[in-house]
Amino acid sequence: MFYSTVGKYTVSITTDPEEIAHKLARSNVVVHKHIESDRNRDDQAYIAIGVTDCGHAADLLFEGWYFPGPLSGFHPGVLIIPETATVFIGIGEDAYTYSMAPIDLIAKESAEAGFWYWSRYGNTVLMCAELELSAWSLDGKRKWTRFVEPPWHYSIESDVISLDIMGDAVLLSLETGENVKIDE
């Protein structure tokens, strides 16, 4: 079991299904998300993510089997925005956002070909996936998405994303995702 704290929220993560009953589950867990999977796949993995604002037992419990998994190079990611009480979870080919006050699913979106990671820049959260770069509001709603393909990377200066896809560079507005032209 791994624990981390962000603001008043504690995140608990395990890859062992046996730890759910003993450490994360409680009778009044508000949300339970079970991810269905083909149990015959070699690249699947189990994950349980619990989030609470008091103690170790989960108020939000997200658990189940997913793919693509670590054997294919894809690992789950969690980002919490304490000021909006929003939880971002990326796993396999899916991205979820939840409100913690009250606990509710805000959105479920795709993470094209496999989730990579979340990053926060001011009032914007970026989700990186194998074939996608997308921006989200701090309250968990997707603002825009853009197709990418490896190798790709980005950097940010002010509110402008410099996105390099296979050696071709483009400048994007962090807020809208639209192309930006910089006056020289």
JSON list of C-alpha atoms in Angstrom, two decimals:
[
{"chain": "A", "resi": 1, "resn": "MET", "atom": "CA", "xyz": [0.00, 0.00, 0.00]},
{"chain": "A", "resi": 2, "resn": "PHE", "atom": "CA", "xyz": [1.28, 3.46, -0.94]},
{"chain": "A", "resi": 3, "resn": "TYR", "atom": "CA", "xyz": [-0.04, 6.65, 0.70]},
{"chain": "A", "resi": 4, "resn": "SER", "atom": "CA", "xyz": [0.40, 10.27, -0.34]},
{"chain": "A", "resi": 5, "resn": "THR", "atom": "CA", "xyz": [-1.18, 13.48, 0.91]},
{"chain": "A", "resi": 6, "resn": "VAL", "atom": "CA", "xyz": [-2.20, 16.50, -1.17]},
{"chain": "A", "resi": 7, "resn": "GLY", "atom": "CA", "xyz": [-3.73, 19.33, 0.85]},
{"chain": "A", "resi": 8, "resn": "LYS", "atom": "CA", "xyz": [-6.33, 17.71, 3.10]},
{"chain": "A", "resi": 9, "resn": "TYR", "atom": "CA", "xyz": [-6.67, 14.62, 0.86]},
{"chain": "A", "resi": 10, "resn": "THR", "atom": "CA", "xyz": [-4.94, 11.29, 1.38]},
{"chain": "A", "resi": 11, "resn": "VAL", "atom": "CA", "xyz": [-4.50, 9.00, -1.62]},
{"chain": "A", "resi": 12, "resn": "SER", "atom": "CA", "xyz": [-4.02, 5.27, -1.06]},
{"chain": "A", "resi": 13, "resn": "ILE", "atom": "CA", "xyz": [-2.86, 3.03, -3.89]},
{"chain": "A", "resi": 14, "resn": "THR", "atom": "CA", "xyz": [-2.42, -0.73, -4.03]},
{"chain": "A", "resi": 15, "resn": "THR", "atom": "CA", "xyz": [-1.93, -3.32, -6.75]},
{"chain": "A", "resi": 16, "resn": "ASP", "atom": "CA", "xyz": [-2.97, -6.14, -4.43]},
{"chain": "A", "resi": 17, "resn": "PRO", "atom": "CA", "xyz": [-6.71, -7.01, -4.52]},
{"chain": "A", "resi": 18, "resn": "GLU", "atom": "CA", "xyz": [-6.42, -8.57, -1.04]},
{"chain": "A", "resi": 19, "resn": "GLU", "atom": "CA", "xyz": [-5.62, -5.19, 0.56]},
{"chain": "A", "resi": 20, "resn": "ILE", "atom": "CA", "xyz": [-9.01, -3.72, -0.43]},
{"chain": "A", "resi": 21, "resn": "ALA", "atom": "CA", "xyz": [-11.04, -5.50, 2.23]},
{"chain": "A", "resi": 22, "resn": "HIS", "atom": "CA", "xyz": [-8.49, -4.91, 4.97]},
{"chain": "A", "resi": 23, "resn": "LYS", "atom": "CA", "xyz": [-7.32, -1.34, 4.39]},
{"chain": "A", "resi": 24, "resn": "LEU", "atom": "CA", "xyz": [-9.36, 0.66, 1.87]},
{"chain": "A", "resi": 25, "resn": "ALA", "atom": "CA", "xyz": [-12.97, -0.52, 1.85]},
{"chain": "A", "resi": 26, "resn": "ARG", "atom": "CA", "xyz": [-15.51, 0.65, 4.36]},
{"chain": "A", "resi": 27, "resn": "SER", "atom": "CA", "xyz": [-19.26, 0.31, 4.52]},
{"chain": "A", "resi": 28, "resn": "ASN", "atom": "CA", "xyz": [-20.01, 3.93, 3.62]},
{"chain": "A", "resi": 29, "resn": "VAL", "atom": "CA", "xyz": [-17.72, 4.30, 0.61]},
{"chain": "A", "resi": 30, "resn": "VAL", "atom": "CA", "xyz": [-19.56, 6.74, -1.65]},
{"chain": "A", "resi": 31, "resn": "VAL", "atom": "CA", "xyz": [-18.30, 5.85, -5.12]},
{"chain": "A", "resi": 32, "resn": "HIS", "atom": "CA", "xyz": [-17.04, 2.52, -6.35]},
{"chain": "A", "resi": 33, "resn": "LYS", "atom": "CA", "xyz": [-15.75, 2.22, -9.92]},
{"chain": "A", "resi": 34, "resn": "HIS", "atom": "CA", "xyz": [-14.96, -1.24, -11.19]},
{"chain": "A", "resi": 35, "resn": "ILE", "atom": "CA", "xyz": [-13.05, -1.42, -14.45]},
{"chain": "A", "resi": 36, "resn": "GLU", "atom": "CA", "xyz": [-13.93, -4.40, -16.59]},
{"chain": "A", "resi": 37, "resn": "SER", "atom": "CA", "xyz": [-11.13, -6.19, -18.35]},
{"chain": "A", "resi": 38, "resn": "ASP", "atom": "CA", "xyz": [-10.35, -9.27, -20.36]},
{"chain": "A", "resi": 39, "resn": "ARG", "atom": "CA", "xyz": [-8.69, -11.40, -17.68]},
{"chain": "A", "resi": 40, "resn": "ASN", "atom": "CA", "xyz": [-6.80, -13.35, -20.38]},
{"chain": "A", "resi": 41, "resn": "ARG", "atom": "CA", "xyz": [-4.67, -10.40, -21.47]},
{"chain": "A", "resi": 42, "resn": "ASP", "atom": "CA", "xyz": [-0.98, -10.44, -20.55]},
{"chain": "A", "resi": 43, "resn": "ASP", "atom": "CA", "xyz": [-0.71, -6.63, -20.40]},
{"chain": "A", "resi": 44, "resn": "GLN", "atom": "CA", "xyz": [-3.43, -6.00, -17.82]},
{"chain": "A", "resi": 45, "resn": "ALA", "atom": "CA", "xyz": [-2.95, -5.06, -14.18]},
{"chain": "A", "resi": 46, "resn": "TYR", "atom": "CA", "xyz": [-4.98, -4.52, -11.02]},
{"chain": "A", "resi": 47, "resn": "ILE", "atom": "CA", "xyz": [-5.22, -1.18, -9.22]},
{"chain": "A", "resi": 48, "resn": "ALA", "atom": "CA", "xyz": [-7.16, 0.25, -6.30]},
{"chain": "A", "resi": 49, "resn": "ILE", "atom": "CA", "xyz": [-7.07, 3.99, -5.64]},
{"chain": "A", "resi": 50, "resn": "GLY", "atom": "CA", "xyz": [-8.71, 5.35, -2.52]},
{"chain": "A", "resi": 51, "resn": "VAL", "atom": "CA", "xyz": [-9.14, 9.05, -1.75]},
{"chain": "A", "resi": 52, "resn": "THR", "atom": "CA", "xyz": [-10.29, 10.50, 1.56]},
{"chain": "A", "resi": 53, "resn": "ASP", "atom": "CA", "xyz": [-10.25, 13.81, 3.39]},
{"chain": "A", "resi": 54, "resn": "CYS", "atom": "CA", "xyz": [-10.18, 12.12, 6.81]},
{"chain": "A", "resi": 55, "resn": "GLY", "atom": "CA", "xyz": [-8.22, 9.01, 7.86]},
{"chain": "A", "resi": 56, "resn": "HIS", "atom": "CA", "xyz": [-7.12, 6.11, 5.67]},
{"chain": "A", "resi": 57, "resn": "ALA", "atom": "CA", "xyz": [-10.38, 4.42, 4.68]},
{"chain": "A", "resi": 58, "resn": "ALA", "atom": "CA", "xyz": [-11.56, 5.62, 1.26]},
{"chain": "A", "resi": 59, "resn": "ASP", "atom": "CA", "xyz": [-14.46, 7.99, 0.61]},
{"chain": "A", "resi": 60, "resn": "LEU", "atom": "CA", "xyz": [-13.87, 7.44, -3.13]},
{"chain": "A", "resi": 61, "resn": "LEU", "atom": "CA", "xyz": [-12.72, 3.97, -4.12]},
{"chain": "A", "resi": 62, "resn": "PHE", "atom": "CA", "xyz": [-11.70, 3.32, -7.73]},
{"chain": "A", "resi": 63, "resn": "GLU", "atom": "CA", "xyz": [-10.64, -0.26, -8.38]},
{"chain": "A", "resi": 64, "resn": "GLY", "atom": "CA", "xyz": [-10.40, -3.07, -10.89]},
{"chain": "A", "resi": 65, "resn": "TRP", "atom": "CA", "xyz": [-8.43, -4.52, -13.78]},
{"chain": "A", "resi": 66, "resn": "TYR", "atom": "CA", "xyz": [-7.18, -2.37, -16.65]},
{"chain": "A", "resi": 67, "resn": "PHE", "atom": "CA", "xyz": [-5.09, -2.47, -19.80]},
{"chain": "A", "resi": 68, "resn": "PRO", "atom": "CA", "xyz": [-2.78, -1.54, -21.36]},
{"chain": "A", "resi": 69, "resn": "GLY", "atom": "CA", "xyz": [-0.77, -1.90, -18.18]},
{"chain": "A", "resi": 70, "resn": "PRO", "atom": "CA", "xyz": [2.80, -1.71, -16.92]},
{"chain": "A", "resi": 71, "resn": "LEU", "atom": "CA", "xyz": [4.03, -4.57, -19.13]},
{"chain": "A", "resi": 72, "resn": "SER", "atom": "CA", "xyz": [3.15, -2.36, -22.11]},
{"chain": "A", "resi": 73, "resn": "GLY", "atom": "CA", "xyz": [4.74, 0.74, -20.51]},
{"chain": "A", "resi": 74, "resn": "PHE", "atom": "CA", "xyz": [1.53, 2.38, -19.21]},
{"chain": "A", "resi": 75, "resn": "HIS", "atom": "CA", "xyz": [1.08, 3.29, -15.55]},
{"chain": "A", "resi": 76, "resn": "PRO", "atom": "CA", "xyz": [-1.88, 4.87, -13.73]},
{"chain": "A", "resi": 77, "resn": "GLY", "atom": "CA", "xyz": [-1.71, 8.47, -12.54]},
{"chain": "A", "resi": 78, "resn": "VAL", "atom": "CA", "xyz": [-3.60, 10.53, -9.97]},
{"chain": "A", "resi": 79, "resn": "LEU", "atom": "CA", "xyz": [-3.75, 14.32, -9.64]},
{"chain": "A", "resi": 80, "resn": "ILE", "atom": "CA", "xyz": [-5.73, 16.16, -6.97]},
{"chain": "A", "resi": 81, "resn": "ILE", "atom": "CA", "xyz": [-6.74, 19.82, -7.15]},
{"chain": "A", "resi": 82, "resn": "PRO", "atom": "CA", "xyz": [-7.48, 20.64, -3.48]},
{"chain": "A", "resi": 83, "resn": "GLU", "atom": "CA", "xyz": [-9.07, 24.05, -4.12]},
{"chain": "A", "resi": 84, "resn": "THR", "atom": "CA", "xyz": [-11.78, 22.53, -6.36]},
{"chain": "A", "resi": 85, "resn": "ALA", "atom": "CA", "xyz": [-11.91, 19.16, -4.56]},
{"chain": "A", "resi": 86, "resn": "THR", "atom": "CA", "xyz": [-11.32, 17.42, -7.91]},
{"chain": "A", "resi": 87, "resn": "VAL", "atom": "CA", "xyz": [-9.56, 14.09, -8.47]},
{"chain": "A", "resi": 88, "resn": "PHE", "atom": "CA", "xyz": [-8.08, 13.20, -11.88]},
{"chain": "A", "resi": 89, "resn": "ILE", "atom": "CA", "xyz": [-7.37, 9.51, -12.54]},
{"chain": "A", "resi": 90, "resn": "GLY", "atom": "CA", "xyz": [-5.69, 8.25, -15.71]},
{"chain": "A", "resi": 91, "resn": "ILE", "atom": "CA", "xyz": [-5.58, 4.51, -16.25]},
{"chain": "A", "resi": 92, "resn": "GLY", "atom": "CA", "xyz": [-5.16, 2.28, -19.30]},
{"chain": "A", "resi": 93, "resn": "GLU", "atom": "CA", "xyz": [-7.03, 4.01, -22.14]},
{"chain": "A", "resi": 94, "resn": "ASP", "atom": "CA", "xyz": [-9.32, 6.06, -19.89]},
{"chain": "A", "resi": 95, "resn": "ALA", "atom": "CA", "xyz": [-9.28, 9.36, -18.00]},
{"chain": "A", "resi": 96, "resn": "TYR", "atom": "CA", "xyz": [-11.72, 10.01, -15.16]},
{"chain": "A", "resi": 97, "resn": "THR", "atom": "CA", "xyz": [-12.48, 13.08, -13.07]},
{"chain": "A", "resi": 98, "resn": "TYR", "atom": "CA", "xyz": [-14.36, 13.02, -9.78]},
{"chain": "A", "resi": 99, "resn": "SER", "atom": "CA", "xyz": [-15.68, 15.66, -7.42]},
{"chain": "A", "resi": 100, "resn": "MET", "atom": "CA", "xyz": [-14.95, 15.00, -3.76]},
{"chain": "A", "resi": 101, "resn": "ALA", "atom": "CA", "xyz": [-17.61, 17.46, -2.51]},
{"chain": "A", "resi": 102, "resn": "PRO", "atom": "CA", "xyz": [-20.03, 15.85, -3.04]},
{"chain": "A", "resi": 103, "resn": "ILE", "atom": "CA", "xyz": [-18.43, 12.68, -4.41]},
{"chain": "A", "resi": 104, "resn": "ASP", "atom": "CA", "xyz": [-19.55, 12.20, -7.99]},
{"chain": "A", "resi": 105, "resn": "LEU", "atom": "CA", "xyz": [-18.18, 11.27, -11.41]},
{"chain": "A", "resi": 106, "resn": "ILE", "atom": "CA", "xyz": [-17.63, 14.45, -13.44]},
{"chain": "A", "resi": 107, "resn": "ALA", "atom": "CA", "xyz": [-16.30, 12.93, -16.67]},
{"chain": "A", "resi": 108, "resn": "LYS", "atom": "CA", "xyz": [-14.99, 9.77, -18.29]},
{"chain": "A", "resi": 109, "resn": "GLU", "atom": "CA", "xyz": [-12.97, 10.36, -21.46]},
{"chain": "A", "resi": 110, "resn": "SER", "atom": "CA", "xyz": [-10.56, 8.34, -23.57]},
{"chain": "A", "resi": 111, "resn": "ALA", "atom": "CA", "xyz": [-6.79, 8.51, -23.27]},
{"chain": "A", "resi": 112, "resn": "GLU", "atom": "CA", "xyz": [-5.91, 7.53, -26.83]},
{"chain": "A", "resi": 113, "resn": "ALA", "atom": "CA", "xyz": [-3.77, 4.37, -27.01]},
{"chain": "A", "resi": 114, "resn": "GLY", "atom": "CA", "xyz": [-2.72, 4.62, -23.34]},
{"chain": "A", "resi": 115, "resn": "PHE", "atom": "CA", "xyz": [-2.48, 7.17, -20.51]},
{"chain": "A", "resi": 116, "resn": "TRP", "atom": "CA", "xyz": [0.94, 8.68, -19.68]},
{"chain": "A", "resi": 117, "resn": "TYR", "atom": "CA", "xyz": [0.56, 11.42, -17.01]},
{"chain": "A", "resi": 118, "resn": "TRP", "atom": "CA", "xyz": [-1.19, 14.55, -15.67]},
{"chain": "A", "resi": 119, "resn": "SER", "atom": "CA", "xyz": [0.46, 17.99, -15.22]},
{"chain": "A", "resi": 120, "resn": "ARG", "atom": "CA", "xyz": [-0.92, 21.23, -13.81]},
{"chain": "A", "resi": 121, "resn": "TYR", "atom": "CA", "xyz": [-0.09, 24.66, -15.21]},
{"chain": "A", "resi": 122, "resn": "GLY", "atom": "CA", "xyz": [-1.94, 27.47, -13.40]},
{"chain": "A", "resi": 123, "resn": "ASN", "atom": "CA", "xyz": [-5.65, 27.02, -14.10]},
{"chain": "A", "resi": 124, "resn": "THR", "atom": "CA", "xyz": [-5.15, 24.19, -16.60]},
{"chain": "A", "resi": 125, "resn": "VAL", "atom": "CA", "xyz": [-4.47, 20.47, -16.22]},
{"chain": "A", "resi": 126, "resn": "LEU", "atom": "CA", "xyz": [-2.80, 18.70, -19.15]},
{"chain": "A", "resi": 127, "resn": "MET", "atom": "CA", "xyz": [-3.26, 15.01, -19.82]},
{"chain": "A", "resi": 128, "resn": "CYS", "atom": "CA", "xyz": [-0.63, 13.26, -21.90]},
{"chain": "A", "resi": 129, "resn": "ALA", "atom": "CA", "xyz": [-1.35, 9.95, -23.59]},
{"chain": "A", "resi": 130, "resn": "GLU", "atom": "CA", "xyz": [0.34, 7.94, -26.32]},
{"chain": "A", "resi": 131, "resn": "LEU", "atom": "CA", "xyz": [-1.69, 9.65, -29.09]},
{"chain": "A", "resi": 132, "resn": "GLU", "atom": "CA", "xyz": [-3.27, 12.62, -27.29]},
{"chain": "A", "resi": 133, "resn": "LEU", "atom": "CA", "xyz": [-2.56, 15.88, -25.53]},
{"chain": "A", "resi": 134, "resn": "SER", "atom": "CA", "xyz": [-5.63, 17.39, -23.85]},
{"chain": "A", "resi": 135, "resn": "ALA", "atom": "CA", "xyz": [-6.38, 20.27, -21.51]},
{"chain": "A", "resi": 136, "resn": "TRP", "atom": "CA", "xyz": [-8.83, 20.20, -18.63]},
{"chain": "A", "resi": 137, "resn": "SER", "atom": "CA", "xyz": [-10.30, 22.80, -16.29]},
{"chain": "A", "resi": 138, "resn": "LEU", "atom": "CA", "xyz": [-9.46, 22.59, -12.59]},
{"chain": "A", "resi": 139, "resn": "ASP", "atom": "CA", "xyz": [-13.01, 21.37, -11.98]},
{"chain": "A", "resi": 140, "resn": "GLY", "atom": "CA", "xyz": [-12.49, 18.29, -14.17]},
{"chain": "A", "resi": 141, "resn": "LYS", "atom": "CA", "xyz": [-14.00, 19.18, -17.55]},
{"chain": "A", "resi": 142, "resn": "ARG", "atom": "CA", "xyz": [-12.05, 18.59, -20.75]},
{"chain": "A", "resi": 143, "resn": "LYS", "atom": "CA", "xyz": [-11.50, 21.86, -22.65]},
{"chain": "A", "resi": 144, "resn": "TRP", "atom": "CA", "xyz": [-9.74, 20.62, -25.78]},
{"chain": "A", "resi": 145, "resn": "THR", "atom": "CA", "xyz": [-7.80, 17.69, -27.19]},
{"chain": "A", "resi": 146, "resn": "ARG", "atom": "CA", "xyz": [-5.18, 17.32, -29.90]},
{"chain": "A", "resi": 147, "resn": "PHE", "atom": "CA", "xyz": [-3.92, 14.25, -31.77]},
{"chain": "A", "resi": 148, "resn": "VAL", "atom": "CA", "xyz": [-0.18, 13.58, -31.38]},
{"chain": "A", "resi": 149, "resn": "GLU", "atom": "CA", "xyz": [2.05, 10.67, -32.24]},
{"chain": "A", "resi": 150, "resn": "PRO", "atom": "CA", "xyz": [5.37, 9.54, -30.80]},
{"chain": "A", "resi": 151, "resn": "PRO", "atom": "CA", "xyz": [7.90, 10.83, -30.52]},
{"chain": "A", "resi": 152, "resn": "TRP", "atom": "CA", "xyz": [6.34, 14.00, -29.13]},
{"chain": "A", "resi": 153, "resn": "HIS", "atom": "CA", "xyz": [6.99, 16.41, -26.28]},
{"chain": "A", "resi": 154, "resn": "TYR", "atom": "CA", "xyz": [6.03, 19.88, -25.16]},
{"chain": "A", "resi": 155, "resn": "SER", "atom": "CA", "xyz": [7.20, 22.85, -23.13]},
{"chain": "A", "resi": 156, "resn": "ILE", "atom": "CA", "xyz": [5.24, 25.79, -21.78]},
{"chain": "A", "resi": 157, "resn": "GLU", "atom": "CA", "xyz": [6.15, 29.46, -21.57]},
{"chain": "A", "resi": 158, "resn": "SER", "atom": "CA", "xyz": [3.50, 31.84, -20.22]},
{"chain": "A", "resi": 159, "resn": "ASP", "atom": "CA", "xyz": [0.23, 30.54, -21.69]},
{"chain": "A", "resi": 160, "resn": "VAL", "atom": "CA", "xyz": [1.76, 29.06, -24.85]},
{"chain": "A", "resi": 161, "resn": "ILE", "atom": "CA", "xyz": [2.52, 25.39, -25.43]},
{"chain": "A", "resi": 162, "resn": "SER", "atom": "CA", "xyz": [5.40, 24.61, -27.76]},
{"chain": "A", "resi": 163, "resn": "LEU", "atom": "CA", "xyz": [4.46, 21.18, -29.08]},
{"chain": "A", "resi": 164, "resn": "ASP", "atom": "CA", "xyz": [6.94, 19.11, -31.07]},
{"chain": "A", "resi": 165, "resn": "ILE", "atom": "CA", "xyz": [5.46, 16.11, -32.90]},
{"chain": "A", "resi": 166, "resn": "MET", "atom": "CA", "xyz": [8.01, 14.02, -34.76]},
{"chain": "A", "resi": 167, "resn": "GLY", "atom": "CA", "xyz": [10.20, 17.11, -35.33]},
{"chain": "A", "resi": 168, "resn": "ASP", "atom": "CA", "xyz": [7.35, 19.40, -36.46]},
{"chain": "A", "resi": 169, "resn": "ALA", "atom": "CA", "xyz": [6.81, 22.27, -34.01]},
{"chain": "A", "resi": 170, "resn": "VAL", "atom": "CA", "xyz": [3.57, 24.13, -33.41]},
{"chain": "A", "resi": 171, "resn": "LEU", "atom": "CA", "xyz": [2.56, 26.77, -30.85]},
{"chain": "A", "resi": 172, "resn": "LEU", "atom": "CA", "xyz": [-0.79, 26.36, -29.08]},
{"chain": "A", "resi": 173, "resn": "SER", "atom": "CA", "xyz": [-2.83, 28.42, -26.66]},
{"chain": "A", "resi": 174, "resn": "LEU", "atom": "CA", "xyz": [-2.86, 26.65, -23.29]},
{"chain": "A", "resi": 175, "resn": "GLU", "atom": "CA", "xyz": [-6.43, 27.86, -22.73]},
{"chain": "A", "resi": 176, "resn": "THR", "atom": "CA", "xyz": [-8.02, 26.99, -26.11]},
{"chain": "A", "resi": 177, "resn": "GLY", "atom": "CA", "xyz": [-5.63, 24.59, -27.89]},
{"chain": "A", "resi": 178, "resn": "GLU", "atom": "CA", "xyz": [-5.75, 26.81, -30.98]},
{"chain": "A", "resi": 179, "resn": "ASN", "atom": "CA", "xyz": [-2.64, 27.58, -33.01]},
{"chain": "A", "resi": 180, "resn": "VAL", "atom": "CA", "xyz": [-0.83, 30.72, -31.90]},
{"chain": "A", "resi": 181, "resn": "LYS", "atom": "CA", "xyz": [1.36, 32.99, -33.96]},
{"chain": "A", "resi": 182, "resn": "ILE", "atom": "CA", "xyz": [4.05, 34.85, -32.07]},
{"chain": "A", "resi": 183, "resn": "ASP", "atom": "CA", "xyz": [4.83, 38.35, -33.35]},
{"chain": "A", "resi": 184, "resn": "GLU", "atom": "CA", "xyz": [8.54, 38.94, -33.70]}
]
